[in-house]
Amino acid sequence: MSYVLEIKNVTKKFGDFKAVDSVSFDVEDGGFFSILGGSGCGKTTLLRMISGFEEVTKGELLIRGKSMEGIPPERRPVNIVFQNLALFPMMNVEKNVAFGLQRQRLPKSEVNTRVAEMLERVGLTGFEKKKVTELSGGQRQRVAIARSLVLRPSILLLDEPLGALDRKLREHMKVELKMLQKEIGTTFIYITHDQSEALVMSDRVAVMNEGRFEQIDTPKNLYKNPATSFVAGFVGESNEFDVTSYVDGELTTRNGCKLNKKDLDFQPGKLFMRPEAFILNPTEELEDIELINMKVKTILFDGSNTKISATIKQSQDEVLISLPQNAQFEDLQEGDDIQAGIHSDDIKCYRD
Amino acid sequence: MNKKGSTFYLLLIPVLLWLVVLIVTPHLDLMFRSFRLETDEGNMIFSLNNYLTFFQDKIYWLTFVKTALYSIFVTFLAFVVTFPVAFYLTKVVGKRYSGFMTLLLLIPIWIGELVTVYGWMILLRDNGVINNFLMRIGLIKSPIEMLFTNFSMTIGLLYMSMLFMIVPMMSALDSLDDSLIEAASDLGASKWTIFRQIIIPYTTPGIVSGGIIVFMLVIGDYVAPNILGGKSSLWFTEQIYNKFLASFNWSEGAAFGFLLLLLSSTIIWIALKLTGQKLERVGS
């Protein structure tokens, strides 16, 4: 498999501040790669270095094996879909999409065919003469993507383009973007702070924190086996506890809740438990199950995503627990006593 | 509803008074005057004679054409000179300094045209600052005649009017999102293409509204052409002034005034058509 993008020890400094701190990764051709991180983690800086709007302070950046040092944005085989889309308001849909092709001085007939093809692909045939200000949010989105894709870039960079859409449309566009990427096969690099966007669409996700990559993995592995405590806390929901001691295979949390966890070869500082990892009132025959007695504090009804907040009797710690989809626990009341079990593999421990 | 209506009309009164008393009435008076002619017997009769004078004497319509062309030229120069400044203040300098620098830029307006014009005289005259400097460094042997020429007049007009171009242009540039420039560059556009295809079309309303202000100020200015232009640089406002105050021919003066109004309105109308702008949009 060839790499379309290779990043080797790339660092970006603004004064003394390291926005991106010796990051290395490769992106395979034709993949959907996401960079997930909170605001200020350096993901936008990284994207701007790939597109050429920021210079690399240290390290190497190769696209299709070619160093991009000193090559300005207009000559790089990558295109960006900006966060605010940056459509040209004084041009209609057709002219927006044709803008890049015209810069390449292609014959008019070829420009026209390629624009028409691209508009058909994103489902905007018939909108050619419309002003971009007259379009809906989703349509503007598609114009922005078409405008970049029509140039057949090696990589399409997307800078949180779904951020401004309302929730329903965002859910819809997530699926649409993934399908579009599969269909045309261009490599997408997608920047987002929304973990659901990253998990749903990507083949691989890099989690970024304070200028560094914490983990690069498939969405499934990222969720199942977070490599660091940051990833465990950032991706998906999790109950987080400080661990104060680990003696003879027994963990003790700050408030005194004791849990068994065998064979750790380090002194853990934190543990994480996913809300859906708990089994309520487990049957006896399950093995390696930690049983915890709790009292239901509140019920957080949210349709298929309903949870309860419960207090651990032993330590007064609060935990969130997902309710199973069946109606088994429908008449659970606040103040009820309940026993919850968790498999010891689902207790994730980290050094810090 | 009723109460709201009465407030509306109450507030409309000053505007209407201002328009009717100070603008419409004198103009109507001038218009009637421009069509009147005093016969040898001292009777007033309707006549087109005042307007005919303009076309019969070559000096009048030559000045008229010159005024029009120079006004367009100065407006264009004002754009060329101020656009980089406006771009610098809005896009290059940070927000922190641009406010202060804009304030500095507007200081000449506080001083008044007459004073700045005399300032230019000190700079441009034969034994003035510029000539002295050029002779001192040995670039020229004898002073270059700069004052009382079309050159000095153009400079005076430009200096007096160009700041009025900057403000609307800056507000247009301010609303231009930087990501549009980056997007164009990302799509392969050169700096020149970005300027021509993105920045200029986007800021056209600001440029046109600034252009109209500059053009009107220049075409109707009297001080700079009269003082800096001297005898060799005739300006149409001077002809009007002479009609009213030198030869006391108010009828011809009024006719000339209307011709100037017609001229400036026509040029602005053509400019709006050419740039595809609407007056309401430019005015806001």
XYZ file of C-alpha atoms in Angstrom:
636
model
C 0.000 0.000 0.000
C 1.386 3.381 -0.969
C 1.177 6.368 1.299
C -0.370 9.512 -0.073
C 0.787 11.574 2.882
C 3.810 11.038 5.084
C 4.451 13.258 8.053
C 7.777 12.829 9.754
C 8.505 14.473 13.098
C 6.689 17.642 12.154
C 6.851 20.474 14.673
C 5.238 23.905 14.440
C 6.236 26.666 16.808
C 4.559 30.037 17.245
C 7.194 31.912 19.206
C 7.946 29.629 22.126
C 4.629 27.838 21.915
C 4.685 24.413 20.272
C 1.330 24.112 18.488
C 2.331 20.807 16.917
C 5.002 18.779 18.687
C 6.970 16.258 16.592
C 4.016 14.452 15.088
C 4.549 11.510 12.717
C 1.975 9.590 10.745
C 1.205 8.169 7.315
C -2.066 8.160 5.463
C -2.881 5.379 3.026
C -4.188 6.225 -0.401
C -7.960 6.212 -0.626
C -8.633 6.219 3.090
C -10.772 8.349 5.346
C -8.471 9.654 8.043
C -9.688 11.810 10.902
C -7.828 13.939 13.387
C -9.849 14.257 16.553
C -9.073 16.710 19.313
C -10.410 19.550 21.429
C -10.017 23.189 20.502
C -6.429 24.401 20.659
C -4.939 20.919 20.364
C -3.090 21.831 17.162
C -5.253 19.985 14.661
C -6.061 23.065 12.579
C -2.376 24.065 12.532
C -1.526 20.586 11.286
C -4.117 20.901 8.539
C -2.822 24.322 7.542
C 0.691 22.907 7.268
C -0.514 20.144 4.963
C -2.329 22.682 2.789
C 0.645 25.030 2.813
C -0.801 28.026 4.682
C 1.643 27.496 7.530
C 5.276 26.595 7.211
C 6.702 23.569 8.957
C 9.157 24.628 11.679
C 10.894 21.261 11.833
C 10.386 17.881 10.209
C 9.265 16.647 6.828
C 5.972 16.587 4.994
C 5.645 14.466 1.845
C 2.698 14.135 -0.497
C 2.938 11.151 -2.840
C 6.567 10.837 -1.842
C 7.380 14.423 -2.806
C 8.621 16.921 -0.246
C 6.306 19.917 0.076
C 8.941 22.245 1.483
C 8.653 25.693 -0.055
C 5.669 24.780 -2.233
C 2.858 27.358 -1.870
C -0.805 26.326 -1.331
C -1.787 27.029 -4.937
C 0.698 24.453 -6.214
C -0.010 21.608 -3.781
C -2.155 18.660 -4.876
C -4.429 19.127 -1.855
C -7.602 21.127 -1.433
C -9.424 22.345 1.650
C -13.060 22.528 2.555
C -13.017 25.387 5.045
C -14.857 25.471 8.319
C -17.074 28.321 7.121
C -16.946 26.855 3.585
C -15.595 30.135 2.126
C -17.780 29.993 -0.970
C -17.347 33.026 -3.198
C -20.525 35.050 -2.600
C -20.258 37.035 -5.826
C -20.265 33.922 -8.018
C -23.016 31.413 -8.713
C -22.736 27.695 -8.015
C -21.285 26.866 -11.401
C -18.632 29.578 -11.255
C -17.628 28.561 -7.750
C -17.025 25.001 -8.882
C -15.311 26.086 -12.104
C -12.958 28.520 -10.324
C -10.115 26.074 -9.742
C -10.348 24.481 -13.187
C -10.176 27.882 -14.852
C -6.980 28.601 -12.927
C -5.444 25.564 -14.638
C -6.262 27.145 -18.018
C -8.173 24.107 -19.214
C -10.252 24.470 -22.392
C -13.733 25.779 -21.762
C -15.465 22.625 -22.958
C -13.512 20.473 -20.518
C -14.238 22.834 -17.652
C -17.930 22.673 -18.441
C -18.064 18.873 -18.635
C -16.137 18.395 -15.423
C -18.236 20.938 -13.541
C -21.448 19.317 -14.775
C -20.154 15.855 -13.827
C -19.173 16.983 -10.358
C -22.457 18.789 -9.727
C -24.312 15.659 -10.746
C -22.230 13.567 -8.397
C -23.098 15.756 -5.407
C -26.727 16.018 -6.505
C -26.773 19.674 -7.451
C -27.702 19.410 -11.130
C -30.114 22.226 -11.917
C -28.586 24.563 -9.349
C -25.836 25.864 -11.676
C -27.094 29.425 -11.946
C -28.201 29.786 -8.317
C -26.404 32.223 -6.075
C -24.585 30.474 -3.254
C -26.385 32.717 -0.780
C -29.701 31.223 -1.880
C -28.737 27.656 -0.992
C -29.496 25.717 2.182
C -26.728 24.699 4.582
C -26.438 21.188 3.185
C -26.346 22.427 -0.406
C -23.643 24.965 0.373
C -21.690 22.149 1.960
C -21.913 20.143 -1.222
C -20.848 23.093 -3.376
C -17.761 23.521 -1.198
C -16.884 19.844 -1.514
C -17.557 19.831 -5.259
C -15.406 22.925 -5.738
C -12.434 21.095 -4.235
C -13.058 17.616 -5.596
C -13.445 18.801 -9.177
C -9.692 19.460 -9.171
C -9.067 15.756 -8.438
C -6.701 16.445 -5.538
C -4.514 13.743 -4.010
C -5.966 14.655 -0.629
C -9.111 16.493 0.366
C -8.749 18.274 3.696
C -11.927 19.012 5.623
C -11.792 21.471 8.523
C -14.862 20.736 10.668
C -17.195 21.505 7.782
C -20.252 20.111 9.559
C -19.842 22.352 12.594
C -22.300 25.016 11.486
C -25.126 22.645 10.541
C -28.030 21.742 12.782
C -27.992 18.296 14.382
C -30.352 16.472 12.026
C -28.564 17.672 8.920
C -25.212 16.902 10.486
C -26.225 13.278 11.057
C -27.346 13.079 7.451
C -24.205 14.693 6.055
C -21.990 12.309 8.029
C -23.412 9.352 6.137
C -23.386 11.251 2.862
C -19.725 12.234 3.211
C -18.691 8.678 3.991
C -20.575 7.351 0.951
C -19.118 10.055 -1.274
C -15.599 9.215 -0.148
C -16.138 5.488 -0.823
C -17.538 6.280 -4.259
C -14.809 8.592 -5.552
C -11.900 7.073 -3.648
C -10.071 10.332 -2.900
C -8.184 10.384 0.397
C -10.051 12.480 2.955
C -8.370 14.008 5.971
C -11.030 15.212 8.312
C -10.478 17.508 11.287
C -13.050 17.516 14.043
C -13.681 17.908 17.742
C -16.840 15.799 17.450
C -15.945 12.200 18.250
C -19.102 10.833 16.693
C -18.195 12.387 13.331
C -14.739 10.885 13.532
C -15.913 7.428 14.627
C -18.746 7.113 12.123
C -16.892 8.239 9.006
C -13.262 7.269 9.383
C -11.176 4.260 8.516
C -8.562 5.504 10.933
C -8.619 8.184 13.603
C -5.790 10.053 15.267
C -6.560 11.519 18.673
C -4.631 14.709 19.248
C -3.884 16.452 22.527
C -1.587 19.408 23.236
C 0.166 19.173 19.899
C 0.826 15.430 20.050
C -0.897 12.323 18.793
C -2.125 10.143 21.639
C -3.229 7.222 19.480
C -3.792 6.383 15.816
C -6.167 3.502 15.319
C -9.400 2.238 13.814
C -12.517 3.746 15.394
C -13.368 0.397 16.959
C -9.966 -0.105 18.597
C -9.916 3.494 19.747
C -13.142 2.898 21.581
C -12.411 -0.613 22.847
C -8.751 -0.232 23.734
C -7.791 3.357 24.401
C -4.016 3.612 24.582
C -3.876 6.494 27.038
C -6.058 7.936 29.739
C -6.686 10.983 27.569
C -8.141 8.843 24.799
C -10.180 6.829 27.294
C -11.673 10.028 28.667
C -12.080 11.847 25.354
C -13.523 9.178 23.077
C -16.946 8.043 24.124
C -18.424 8.404 27.572
C -16.615 6.934 30.529
C -16.689 6.886 34.313
C -13.323 8.122 35.488
C -11.804 7.462 38.911
C -8.495 8.314 40.522
C -6.732 5.231 41.861
C -4.872 5.672 45.132
C -3.495 2.183 45.662
C -2.999 -1.149 43.918
C -2.068 -3.974 46.250
C -2.373 -7.718 45.593
C -4.575 -7.270 42.543
C -6.948 -4.915 44.334
C -7.547 -1.346 43.163
C -8.730 1.305 45.587
C -10.274 4.543 44.312
C -9.819 7.877 46.019
C -13.114 7.501 47.884
C -12.439 3.924 48.883
C -14.205 1.765 46.332
C -12.351 -1.543 45.972
C -12.158 -3.437 42.660
C -10.220 -6.530 41.652
C -7.960 -6.278 38.626
C -5.318 -8.936 38.073
C -1.876 -8.793 36.538
C -1.210 -5.081 36.125
C 2.529 -4.539 35.654
C 2.443 -0.905 36.678
C 1.072 1.308 39.421
C -2.174 2.726 37.984
C -3.262 6.314 38.615
C -6.621 6.288 36.884
C -9.314 3.838 35.894
C -12.138 4.136 33.371
C -15.389 2.207 33.025
C -17.800 2.674 30.112
C -21.485 3.140 31.018
C -22.510 0.281 28.720
C -19.932 -2.112 30.216
C -22.032 -2.530 33.366
C -24.431 -5.443 33.632
C -27.341 -4.784 35.967
C -28.270 -7.604 38.372
C -25.905 -10.108 36.695
C -26.537 -13.844 36.901
C -24.257 -15.939 39.097
C -22.493 -17.960 36.399
C -20.543 -15.067 34.790
C -16.822 -15.198 35.499
C -14.369 -12.450 36.381
C -17.179 -10.139 37.295
C -16.791 -7.375 39.843
C -20.023 -6.840 41.714
C -20.814 -3.382 43.025
C -23.799 -2.437 45.166
C -25.417 0.838 44.288
C -28.391 3.083 44.891
C -30.170 4.710 41.921
C -29.830 8.494 42.151
C -31.565 9.758 39.022
C -32.853 8.328 35.785
C -31.694 10.237 32.698
C -34.266 9.324 30.083
C -32.999 9.803 26.498
C -34.823 7.221 24.380
C -32.445 4.499 23.263
C -29.618 6.226 25.101
C -31.233 6.222 28.555
C -28.847 6.056 31.510
C -29.035 6.001 35.239
C -26.826 7.868 37.603
C -26.107 5.713 40.634
C -24.167 6.054 43.870
C -21.742 3.306 44.870
C -22.696 2.361 48.437
C -19.156 1.529 49.493
C -17.616 4.869 48.521
C -20.371 7.329 47.581
C -18.777 7.635 44.093
C -21.219 8.394 41.305
C -21.338 6.345 38.119
C -23.311 6.529 34.886
C -24.751 3.238 33.669
C -26.530 2.583 30.371
C -29.858 0.810 30.575
C -30.330 -2.175 28.251
C -32.586 -1.668 25.223
C -35.238 -4.153 26.397
C -37.865 -3.076 28.863
C -36.290 -5.101 31.676
C -35.529 -2.130 33.919
C -38.418 0.084 32.885
C -39.866 0.440 36.361
C -36.598 1.252 38.073
C -37.204 4.055 40.568
C -34.999 6.642 42.170
C -33.690 5.341 45.467
C -33.858 1.657 44.412
C -31.001 -0.609 45.447
C -29.292 -2.287 42.522
C -26.343 -4.536 41.920
C -24.099 -3.818 38.916
C -21.398 -6.075 37.556
C -18.445 -5.232 35.350
C -15.994 -7.588 33.706
C -12.512 -6.939 34.948
C -11.305 -6.536 31.334
C -13.646 -3.576 31.053
C -11.895 -1.776 33.887
C -9.260 0.175 31.970
C -6.295 1.313 34.016
C -3.674 3.915 33.156
C -0.562 5.166 34.799
C -1.706 8.790 35.018
C -50.303 52.094 15.604
C -51.627 55.629 15.729
C -49.039 56.742 18.249
C -46.254 55.140 16.291
C -47.507 56.970 13.202
C -47.413 60.394 14.838
C -43.831 59.897 16.084
C -42.836 58.896 12.606
C -44.240 62.047 11.060
C -42.868 64.253 13.824
C -39.364 62.970 13.177
C -39.849 63.366 9.464
C -40.405 67.132 9.781
C -36.744 68.201 10.201
C -35.736 66.056 7.251
C -38.449 67.499 5.060
C -37.664 71.053 6.206
C -34.017 70.559 5.416
C -34.751 69.116 2.001
C -37.384 71.672 0.998
C -35.918 74.854 2.439
C -32.232 74.279 1.850
C -32.127 72.075 -1.216
C -35.294 72.031 -3.307
C -36.229 75.728 -3.056
C -32.860 77.234 -4.023
C -32.503 74.752 -6.830
C -35.937 75.574 -8.185
C -35.090 79.238 -7.966
C -31.848 78.657 -9.839
C -33.655 76.590 -12.432
C -36.190 79.331 -13.152
C -33.404 81.882 -13.236
C -31.424 79.804 -15.730
C -34.241 80.038 -18.259
C -34.765 83.786 -17.875
C -33.327 86.559 -19.940
C -33.536 90.285 -19.343
C -34.496 92.122 -22.508
C -33.118 95.561 -23.398
C -36.327 97.049 -22.018
C -35.687 95.359 -18.669
C -38.422 92.690 -19.000
C -37.829 89.099 -18.038
C -38.616 86.592 -20.781
C -38.270 82.814 -21.125
C -35.202 81.914 -23.147
C -32.604 79.189 -23.738
C -29.984 81.837 -24.338
C -28.080 81.156 -21.109
C -27.521 77.577 -22.145
C -26.658 78.586 -25.707
C -23.831 80.807 -24.402
C -22.176 77.689 -23.064
C -22.127 75.959 -26.441
C -21.161 79.061 -28.412
C -18.014 79.888 -26.497
C -15.271 77.306 -26.890
C -13.613 78.087 -23.547
C -16.709 77.040 -21.621
C -17.197 73.587 -22.940
C -13.462 72.912 -23.151
C -13.261 73.664 -19.417
C -16.352 71.542 -18.937
C -14.772 68.502 -20.627
C -11.467 69.063 -18.872
C -13.212 69.228 -15.489
C -15.032 65.983 -16.222
C -11.931 64.102 -17.394
C -9.746 65.354 -14.552
C -12.398 64.459 -11.994
C -12.554 60.905 -13.317
C -8.773 60.758 -13.370
C -8.447 62.025 -9.792
C -11.093 59.528 -8.634
C -9.143 56.734 -10.271
C -5.886 57.987 -8.715
C -7.589 58.135 -5.325
C -8.511 54.465 -5.713
C -4.998 53.466 -6.759
C -3.387 55.359 -3.910
C -5.800 54.395 -1.140
C -6.531 50.758 -1.956
C -3.152 49.469 -0.720
C -3.529 51.602 2.403
C -7.026 50.298 3.082
C -5.867 46.730 2.440
C -2.896 47.199 4.746
C -5.000 48.648 7.544
C -7.689 45.965 7.388
C -5.832 42.805 6.407
C -2.159 43.194 7.299
C -2.005 45.279 10.490
C -3.609 43.687 13.545
C -6.878 44.980 14.953
C -4.960 46.615 17.787
C -3.159 49.163 15.657
C -5.518 49.641 12.740
C -7.952 51.804 14.746
C -5.195 54.131 15.882
C -3.640 54.289 12.427
C -6.991 55.087 10.828
C -7.348 57.958 13.279
C -3.930 59.297 12.264
C -4.985 59.023 8.659
C -8.026 61.216 9.232
C -6.092 64.093 10.859
C -5.805 66.105 7.598
C -9.601 66.346 7.540
C -9.548 68.230 10.858
C -7.299 70.898 9.435
C -9.386 72.231 6.595
C -8.782 72.390 2.908
C -7.472 75.932 2.716
C -4.657 75.273 5.181
C -3.583 72.030 3.513
C -3.611 73.759 0.136
C -1.242 76.417 1.453
C 0.852 73.598 2.844
C 1.168 72.180 -0.647
C 2.187 75.604 -1.924
C 5.103 75.641 0.509
C 6.164 72.233 -0.740
C 5.725 72.815 -4.456
C 6.786 76.402 -5.176
C 10.013 77.244 -7.036
C 12.026 77.863 -3.867
C 9.912 75.361 -1.919
C 10.889 72.280 0.012
C 10.885 69.789 -2.854
C 12.802 71.920 -5.339
C 15.310 72.903 -2.659
C 15.889 69.301 -1.737
C 16.309 68.146 -5.338
C 18.790 70.949 -6.031
C 20.685 70.260 -2.805
C 21.284 66.632 -3.724
C 22.223 67.736 -7.226
C 19.486 65.987 -9.149
C 18.379 69.206 -10.857
C 20.188 72.470 -11.656
C 17.248 74.888 -11.712
C 13.856 74.571 -10.005
C 11.102 72.596 -11.759
C 7.899 74.539 -12.169
C 5.339 72.558 -10.256
C 3.040 75.117 -8.692
C 0.156 76.637 -10.675
C 0.034 73.725 -13.120
C -2.362 70.864 -13.743
C 0.050 68.720 -11.753
C -0.220 70.783 -8.582
C -3.987 71.029 -9.041
C -4.304 67.247 -9.350
C -2.243 66.755 -6.215
C -4.354 69.229 -4.296
C -7.608 67.621 -5.424
C -6.320 64.140 -4.679
C -5.081 65.073 -1.235
C -8.312 66.782 -0.330
C -10.551 63.929 -1.444
C -8.752 60.617 -1.137
C -9.495 60.025 2.526
C -13.176 59.841 1.700
C -12.368 56.842 -0.449
C -10.585 54.959 2.332
C -13.414 54.692 4.819
C -16.031 52.907 2.646
C -13.300 50.760 1.125
C -12.045 49.736 4.552
C -15.495 48.714 5.702
C -15.924 46.622 2.539
C -12.525 44.983 3.016
C -13.212 44.448 6.691
C -16.225 42.291 5.884
C -14.199 40.222 3.422
C -13.464 36.936 5.186
C -9.767 36.012 4.997
C -10.746 32.427 4.287
C -12.093 33.548 0.883
C -8.582 34.657 -0.026
C -7.134 31.429 1.321
C -9.743 29.352 -0.486
C -8.920 31.033 -3.789
C -5.234 30.461 -3.228
C -5.919 26.834 -2.285
C -7.809 26.388 -5.550
C -4.734 27.493 -7.471
C -5.249 31.227 -7.939
C -2.238 33.525 -8.185
C -2.077 36.740 -6.147
C -3.121 38.780 -9.153
C -6.105 36.509 -9.863
C -7.192 36.704 -6.231
C -7.019 40.488 -6.418
C -8.948 40.651 -9.690
C -11.496 37.882 -9.185
C -12.124 37.886 -5.448
C -11.065 41.092 -3.713
C -12.133 43.618 -6.344
C -15.580 42.089 -7.051
C -16.206 41.729 -3.338
C -15.266 45.317 -2.524
C -16.892 46.918 -5.589
C -19.805 48.427 -3.590
C -17.296 50.116 -1.262
C -15.118 51.286 -4.122
C -18.101 52.716 -6.009
C -19.540 54.506 -2.999
C -16.128 55.935 -2.132
C -15.645 56.823 -5.792
C -18.923 58.732 -5.918
C -17.995 60.797 -2.867
C -14.539 61.572 -4.229
C -15.861 62.400 -7.676
C -18.524 64.767 -6.335
C -16.034 66.490 -4.038
C -13.520 66.914 -6.845
C -15.867 68.066 -9.590
C -17.435 70.642 -7.295
C -14.253 71.832 -5.607
C -13.197 75.422 -5.924
C -10.268 75.959 -3.565
C -7.661 73.536 -4.923
C -8.103 74.370 -8.642
C -8.250 78.081 -7.908
C -5.214 78.327 -5.641
C -2.973 75.464 -6.765
C -4.037 75.464 -10.412
C -3.507 79.139 -10.942
C -4.323 80.849 -14.201
C -3.457 77.989 -16.536
C -5.741 75.421 -14.947
C -9.361 76.344 -15.458
C -12.001 74.458 -13.525
C -15.694 74.663 -14.303
C -16.619 75.826 -10.789
C -14.453 78.877 -11.431
C -16.535 79.712 -14.480
C -19.677 79.519 -12.382
C -18.090 81.648 -9.681
C -17.078 84.244 -12.261
C -20.579 84.376 -13.715
C -22.139 84.992 -10.334
C -19.611 87.256 -8.686
C -17.450 88.793 -11.424
C -19.978 89.531 -14.115
C -23.103 89.424 -11.915
C -24.855 87.330 -14.542
C -26.899 85.115 -12.238
C -28.936 83.644 -15.061
C -25.924 82.304 -16.910
C -24.335 81.209 -13.625
C -27.472 79.256 -12.788
C -27.484 77.641 -16.239
C -23.836 76.642 -15.818
C -24.565 75.257 -12.384
C -27.261 73.055 -13.818
C -24.992 71.872 -16.576
C -22.450 70.792 -13.929
C -25.167 68.970 -11.984
C -26.262 67.237 -15.170
C -22.675 66.301 -15.978
C -21.858 64.798 -12.593
C -25.166 62.915 -12.421
C -24.618 61.451 -15.881
C -21.093 60.291 -15.111
C -22.196 58.679 -11.851
C -25.106 56.991 -13.627
C -22.719 55.573 -16.239
C -20.296 54.434 -13.534
C -23.103 52.634 -11.685
C -24.223 50.935 -14.903
C -20.696 49.869 -15.792
C -20.013 48.333 -12.391
C -23.482 46.787 -12.149
C -24.223 48.533 -8.848
C -27.443 50.051 -7.567
C -27.451 53.452 -5.905
C -29.353 52.171 -2.834
C -26.817 49.420 -2.258
C -23.825 51.699 -2.694
C -25.412 54.329 -0.474
C -25.900 52.045 2.490
